[in-house]
Short mmCIF file of C-alpha atoms and ligand atoms in Angstrom, two decimals:
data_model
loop_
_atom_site.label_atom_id
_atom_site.label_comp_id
_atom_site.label_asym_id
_atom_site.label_seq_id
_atom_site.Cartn_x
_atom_site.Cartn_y
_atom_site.Cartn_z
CA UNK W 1 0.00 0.00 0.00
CA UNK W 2 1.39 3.18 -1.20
CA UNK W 3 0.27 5.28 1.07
CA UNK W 4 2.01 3.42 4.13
CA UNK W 5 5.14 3.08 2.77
CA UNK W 6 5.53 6.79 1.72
CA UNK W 7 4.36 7.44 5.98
CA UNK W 8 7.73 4.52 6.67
CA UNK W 9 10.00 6.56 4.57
CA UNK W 10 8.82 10.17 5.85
CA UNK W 11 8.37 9.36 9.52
CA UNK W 12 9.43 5.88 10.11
CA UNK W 13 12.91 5.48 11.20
CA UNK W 14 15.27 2.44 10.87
CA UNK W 15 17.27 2.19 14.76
CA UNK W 16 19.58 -0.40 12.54
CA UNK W 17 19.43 -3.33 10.26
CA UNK W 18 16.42 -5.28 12.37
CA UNK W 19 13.89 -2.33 14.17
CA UNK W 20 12.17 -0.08 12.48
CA UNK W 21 10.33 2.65 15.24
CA UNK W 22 7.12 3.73 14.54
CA UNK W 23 6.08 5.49 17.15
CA UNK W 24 4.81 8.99 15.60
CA UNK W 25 2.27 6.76 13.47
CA UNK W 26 1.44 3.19 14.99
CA UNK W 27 2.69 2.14 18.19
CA UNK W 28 2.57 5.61 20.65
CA UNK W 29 0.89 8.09 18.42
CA UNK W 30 -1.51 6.99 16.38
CA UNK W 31 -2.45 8.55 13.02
CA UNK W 32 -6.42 7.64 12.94
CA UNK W 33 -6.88 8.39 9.21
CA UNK W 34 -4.11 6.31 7.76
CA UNK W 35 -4.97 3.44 10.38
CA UNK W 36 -8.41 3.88 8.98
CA UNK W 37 -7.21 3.56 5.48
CA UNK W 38 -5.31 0.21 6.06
CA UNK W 39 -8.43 -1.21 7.81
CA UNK W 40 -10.37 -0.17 4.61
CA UNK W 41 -7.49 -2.03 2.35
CA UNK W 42 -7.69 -5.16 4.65
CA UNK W 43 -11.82 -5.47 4.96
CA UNK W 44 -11.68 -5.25 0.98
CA UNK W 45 -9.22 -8.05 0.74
CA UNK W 46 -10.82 -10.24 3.07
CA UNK W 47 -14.49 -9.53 2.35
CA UNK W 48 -16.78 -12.31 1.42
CA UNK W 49 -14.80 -15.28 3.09
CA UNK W 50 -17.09 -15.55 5.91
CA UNK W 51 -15.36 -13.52 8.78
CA UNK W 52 -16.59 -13.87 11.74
CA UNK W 53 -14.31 -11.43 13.84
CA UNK W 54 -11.21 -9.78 13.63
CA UNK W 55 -8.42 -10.76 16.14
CA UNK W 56 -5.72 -9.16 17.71
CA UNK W 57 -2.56 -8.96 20.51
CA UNK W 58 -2.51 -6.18 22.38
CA UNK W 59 -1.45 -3.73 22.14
CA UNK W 60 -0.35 -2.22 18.92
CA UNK W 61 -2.30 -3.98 16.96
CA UNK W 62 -5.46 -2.57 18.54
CA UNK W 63 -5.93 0.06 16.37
CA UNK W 64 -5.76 -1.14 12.67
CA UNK W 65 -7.66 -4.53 14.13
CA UNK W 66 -10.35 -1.92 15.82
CA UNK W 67 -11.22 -0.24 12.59
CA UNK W 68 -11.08 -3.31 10.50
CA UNK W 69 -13.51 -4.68 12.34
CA UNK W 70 -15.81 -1.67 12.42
CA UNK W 71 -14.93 -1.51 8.51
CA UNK W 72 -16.19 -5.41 8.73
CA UNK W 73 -19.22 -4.94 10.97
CA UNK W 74 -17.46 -7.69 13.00
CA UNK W 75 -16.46 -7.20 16.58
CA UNK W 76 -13.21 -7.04 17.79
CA UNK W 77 -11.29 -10.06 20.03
CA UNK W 78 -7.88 -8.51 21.54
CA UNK W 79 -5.82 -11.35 22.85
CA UNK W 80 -4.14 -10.25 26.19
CA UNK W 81 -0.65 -10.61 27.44
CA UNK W 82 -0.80 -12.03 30.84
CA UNK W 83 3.07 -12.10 32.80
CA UNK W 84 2.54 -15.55 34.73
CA UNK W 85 0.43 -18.27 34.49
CA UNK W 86 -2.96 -17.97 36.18
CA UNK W 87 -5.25 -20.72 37.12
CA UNK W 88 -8.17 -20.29 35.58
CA UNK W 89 -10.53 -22.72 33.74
CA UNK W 90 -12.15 -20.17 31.39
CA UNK W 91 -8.92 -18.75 29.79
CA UNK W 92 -7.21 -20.63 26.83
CA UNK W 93 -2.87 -19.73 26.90
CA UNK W 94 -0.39 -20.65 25.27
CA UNK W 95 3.31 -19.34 26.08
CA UNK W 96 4.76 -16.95 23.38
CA UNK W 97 8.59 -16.03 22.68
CA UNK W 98 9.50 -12.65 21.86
CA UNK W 99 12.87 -12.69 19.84
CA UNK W 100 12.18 -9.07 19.04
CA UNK W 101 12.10 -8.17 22.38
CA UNK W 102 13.83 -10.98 24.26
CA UNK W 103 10.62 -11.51 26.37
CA UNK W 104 8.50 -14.34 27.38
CA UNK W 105 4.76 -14.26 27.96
CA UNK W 106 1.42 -15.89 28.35
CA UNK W 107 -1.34 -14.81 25.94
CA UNK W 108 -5.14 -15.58 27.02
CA UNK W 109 -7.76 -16.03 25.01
CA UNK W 110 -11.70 -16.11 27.35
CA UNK W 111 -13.64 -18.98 26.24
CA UNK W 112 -16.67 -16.47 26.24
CA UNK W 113 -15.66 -14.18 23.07
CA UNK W 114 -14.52 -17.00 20.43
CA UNK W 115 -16.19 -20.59 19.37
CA UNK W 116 -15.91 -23.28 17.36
CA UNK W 117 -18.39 -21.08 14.55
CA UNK W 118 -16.02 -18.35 14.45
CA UNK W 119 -13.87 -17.50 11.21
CA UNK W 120 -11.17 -14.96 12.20
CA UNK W 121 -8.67 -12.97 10.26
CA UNK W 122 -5.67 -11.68 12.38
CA UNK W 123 -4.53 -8.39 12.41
CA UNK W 124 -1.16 -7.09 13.79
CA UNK W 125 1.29 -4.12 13.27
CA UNK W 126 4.49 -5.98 12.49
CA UNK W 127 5.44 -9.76 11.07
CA UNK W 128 8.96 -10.49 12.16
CA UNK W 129 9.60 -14.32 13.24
CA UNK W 130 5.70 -15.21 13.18
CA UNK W 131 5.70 -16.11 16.72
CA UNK W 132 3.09 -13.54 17.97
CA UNK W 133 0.67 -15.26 15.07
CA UNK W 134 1.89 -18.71 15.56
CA UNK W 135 0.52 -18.25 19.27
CA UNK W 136 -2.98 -16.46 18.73
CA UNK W 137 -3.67 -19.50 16.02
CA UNK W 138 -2.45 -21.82 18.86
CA UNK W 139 -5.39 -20.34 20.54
CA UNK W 140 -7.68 -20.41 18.40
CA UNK W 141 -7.43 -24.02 17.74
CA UNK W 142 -7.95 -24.70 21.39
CA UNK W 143 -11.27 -23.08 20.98
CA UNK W 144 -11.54 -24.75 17.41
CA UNK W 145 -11.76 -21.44 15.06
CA UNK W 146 -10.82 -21.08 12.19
CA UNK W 147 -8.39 -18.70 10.69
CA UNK W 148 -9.66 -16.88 7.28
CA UNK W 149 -6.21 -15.01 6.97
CA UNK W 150 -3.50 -13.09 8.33
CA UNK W 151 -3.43 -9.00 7.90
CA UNK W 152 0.04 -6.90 8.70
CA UNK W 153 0.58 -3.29 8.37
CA UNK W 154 4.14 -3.63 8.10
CA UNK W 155 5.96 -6.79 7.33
CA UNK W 156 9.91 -7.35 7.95
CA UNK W 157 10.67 -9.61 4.63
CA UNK W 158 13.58 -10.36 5.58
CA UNK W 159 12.99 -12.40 8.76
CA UNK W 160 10.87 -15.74 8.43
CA UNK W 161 7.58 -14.80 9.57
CA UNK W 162 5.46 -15.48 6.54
CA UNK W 163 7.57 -18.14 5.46
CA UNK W 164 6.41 -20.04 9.01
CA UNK W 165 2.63 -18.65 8.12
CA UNK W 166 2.19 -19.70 4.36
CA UNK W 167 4.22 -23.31 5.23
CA UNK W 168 1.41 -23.57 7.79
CA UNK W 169 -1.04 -22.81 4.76
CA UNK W 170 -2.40 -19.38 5.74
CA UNK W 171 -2.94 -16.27 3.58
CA UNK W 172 -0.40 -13.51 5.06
CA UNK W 173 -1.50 -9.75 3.37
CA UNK W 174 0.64 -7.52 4.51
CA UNK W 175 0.63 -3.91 3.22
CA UNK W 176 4.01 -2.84 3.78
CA UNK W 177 7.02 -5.44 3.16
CA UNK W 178 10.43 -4.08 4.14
CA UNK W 179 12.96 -5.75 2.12
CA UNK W 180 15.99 -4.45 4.22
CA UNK W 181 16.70 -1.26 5.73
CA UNK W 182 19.40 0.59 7.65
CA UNK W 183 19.78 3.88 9.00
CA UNK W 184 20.05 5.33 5.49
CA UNK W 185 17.58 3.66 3.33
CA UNK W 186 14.45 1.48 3.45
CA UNK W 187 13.59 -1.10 0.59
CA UNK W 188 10.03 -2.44 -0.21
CA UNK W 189 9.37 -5.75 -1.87
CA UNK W 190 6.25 -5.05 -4.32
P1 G4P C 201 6.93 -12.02 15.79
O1 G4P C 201 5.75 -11.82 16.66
O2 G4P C 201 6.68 -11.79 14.34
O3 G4P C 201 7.63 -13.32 16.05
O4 G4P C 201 7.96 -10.95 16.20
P2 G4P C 201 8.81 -10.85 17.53
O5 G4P C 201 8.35 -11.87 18.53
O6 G4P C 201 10.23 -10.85 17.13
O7 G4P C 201 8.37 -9.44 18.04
C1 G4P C 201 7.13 -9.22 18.58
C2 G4P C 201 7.00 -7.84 19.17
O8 G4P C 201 7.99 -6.94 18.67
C3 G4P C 201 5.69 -7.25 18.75
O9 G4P C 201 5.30 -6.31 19.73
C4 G4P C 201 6.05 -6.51 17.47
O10 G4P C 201 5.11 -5.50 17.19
C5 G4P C 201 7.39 -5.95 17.86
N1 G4P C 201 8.27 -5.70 16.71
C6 G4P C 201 8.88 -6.62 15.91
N2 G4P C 201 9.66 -6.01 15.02
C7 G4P C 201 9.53 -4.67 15.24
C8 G4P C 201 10.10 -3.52 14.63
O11 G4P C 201 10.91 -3.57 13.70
N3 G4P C 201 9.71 -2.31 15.14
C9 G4P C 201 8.83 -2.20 16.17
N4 G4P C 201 8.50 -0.95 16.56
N5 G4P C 201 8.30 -3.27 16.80
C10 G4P C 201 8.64 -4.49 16.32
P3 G4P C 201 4.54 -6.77 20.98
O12 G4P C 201 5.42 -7.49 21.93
O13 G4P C 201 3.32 -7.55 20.56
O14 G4P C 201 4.14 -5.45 21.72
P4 G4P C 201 3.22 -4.24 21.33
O15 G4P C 201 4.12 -3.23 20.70
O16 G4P C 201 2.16 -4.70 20.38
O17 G4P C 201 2.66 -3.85 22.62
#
């Protein structure tokens, strides 16, 4: 998507070969209009396969799965990073790696908000190793949805996530896909 690539180049910025901040746009302010314009690009691309609801992991990925799903008419399931196990019997979790951010943690999904009729696309801000998606369809399973598709603002080509995803058969559309960067230039695979 045009439009988000030209907002990487003019206000993203590359910290070195791996992270890309984002934090005038996506992940600490948010620009509503162009977040409103990716949800708009993702409902059209996944319209008329039988979505359910849109899922996400909190927390940048609120606000493009938010609109999406308002662009949908489909509500909204944010998955929710717990830091320790707790007992509880109406919680599906499943432990998630962050290689990213060198961080371990629980994400819980309530048996009340997804079933075995639900048909869910995923939305999230980045796709770097996959392991944030590989967990919320870990979920899902456990509660025996289905997954309709997998929808990325921005993804990092040039680590393995959507090689994991599509070898697991999904459909990965992601609107931005950095090819490499540094601190000087940014690449897009088109
Ligand atoms: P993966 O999910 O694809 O495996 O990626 P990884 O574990 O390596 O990283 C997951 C976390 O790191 C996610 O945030 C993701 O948004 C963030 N991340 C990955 N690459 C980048 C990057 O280049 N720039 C930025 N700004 N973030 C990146 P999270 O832990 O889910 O936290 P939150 O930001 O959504 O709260």
């Amino acid at each position: 998507m045009k439009l988000l690539e030209e907002k990487i180049l003019q206000d993203g910025r590359a910290i070195n070969e791996d992270i890309l901040r984002v934090d005038t746009f996506i992940n600490h302010q948010v620009d509503p209009v162009l977040m409103g314009k990716c949800a708009r690009e993702f409902a059209s691309y996944f319209k008329g396969k039988g979505v359910t609801k849109i899922v996400t992991v909190e927390s940048s990925g609120i606000s493009p799965a938010l609109l999406t799903a308002l662009e949908m008419g489909v509500p909204l399931v944010i998955l929710k990073k717990q830091p320790s196990k707790v007992l509880n019997d109406n919680l599906y979790q499943t432990m998630i790696a962050s290689f990213t951010k060198g961080t371990n943690y629980e994400l819980t999904l309530s048996r009340d908000v997804i079933s075995e009729n639900d048909h869910v696309v995923i939305i999230d801000d980045f796709l770097a190793n996959g392991e944030t998606v590989t967990g919320a369809v870990r979920l899902l399973r456990m509660a025996h949805a289905t997954v309709a598709g997998v929808g990325i603002l921005i993804e990092k080509a040039f680590q393995p996530g959507r090689e994991k995803l599509e070898d697991a058969g999904f459909d990965v559309y992601s609107l931005a896909r950095i090819g490499s960067m540094s601190k000087d230039q940014i690449t897009f695979i088109r």
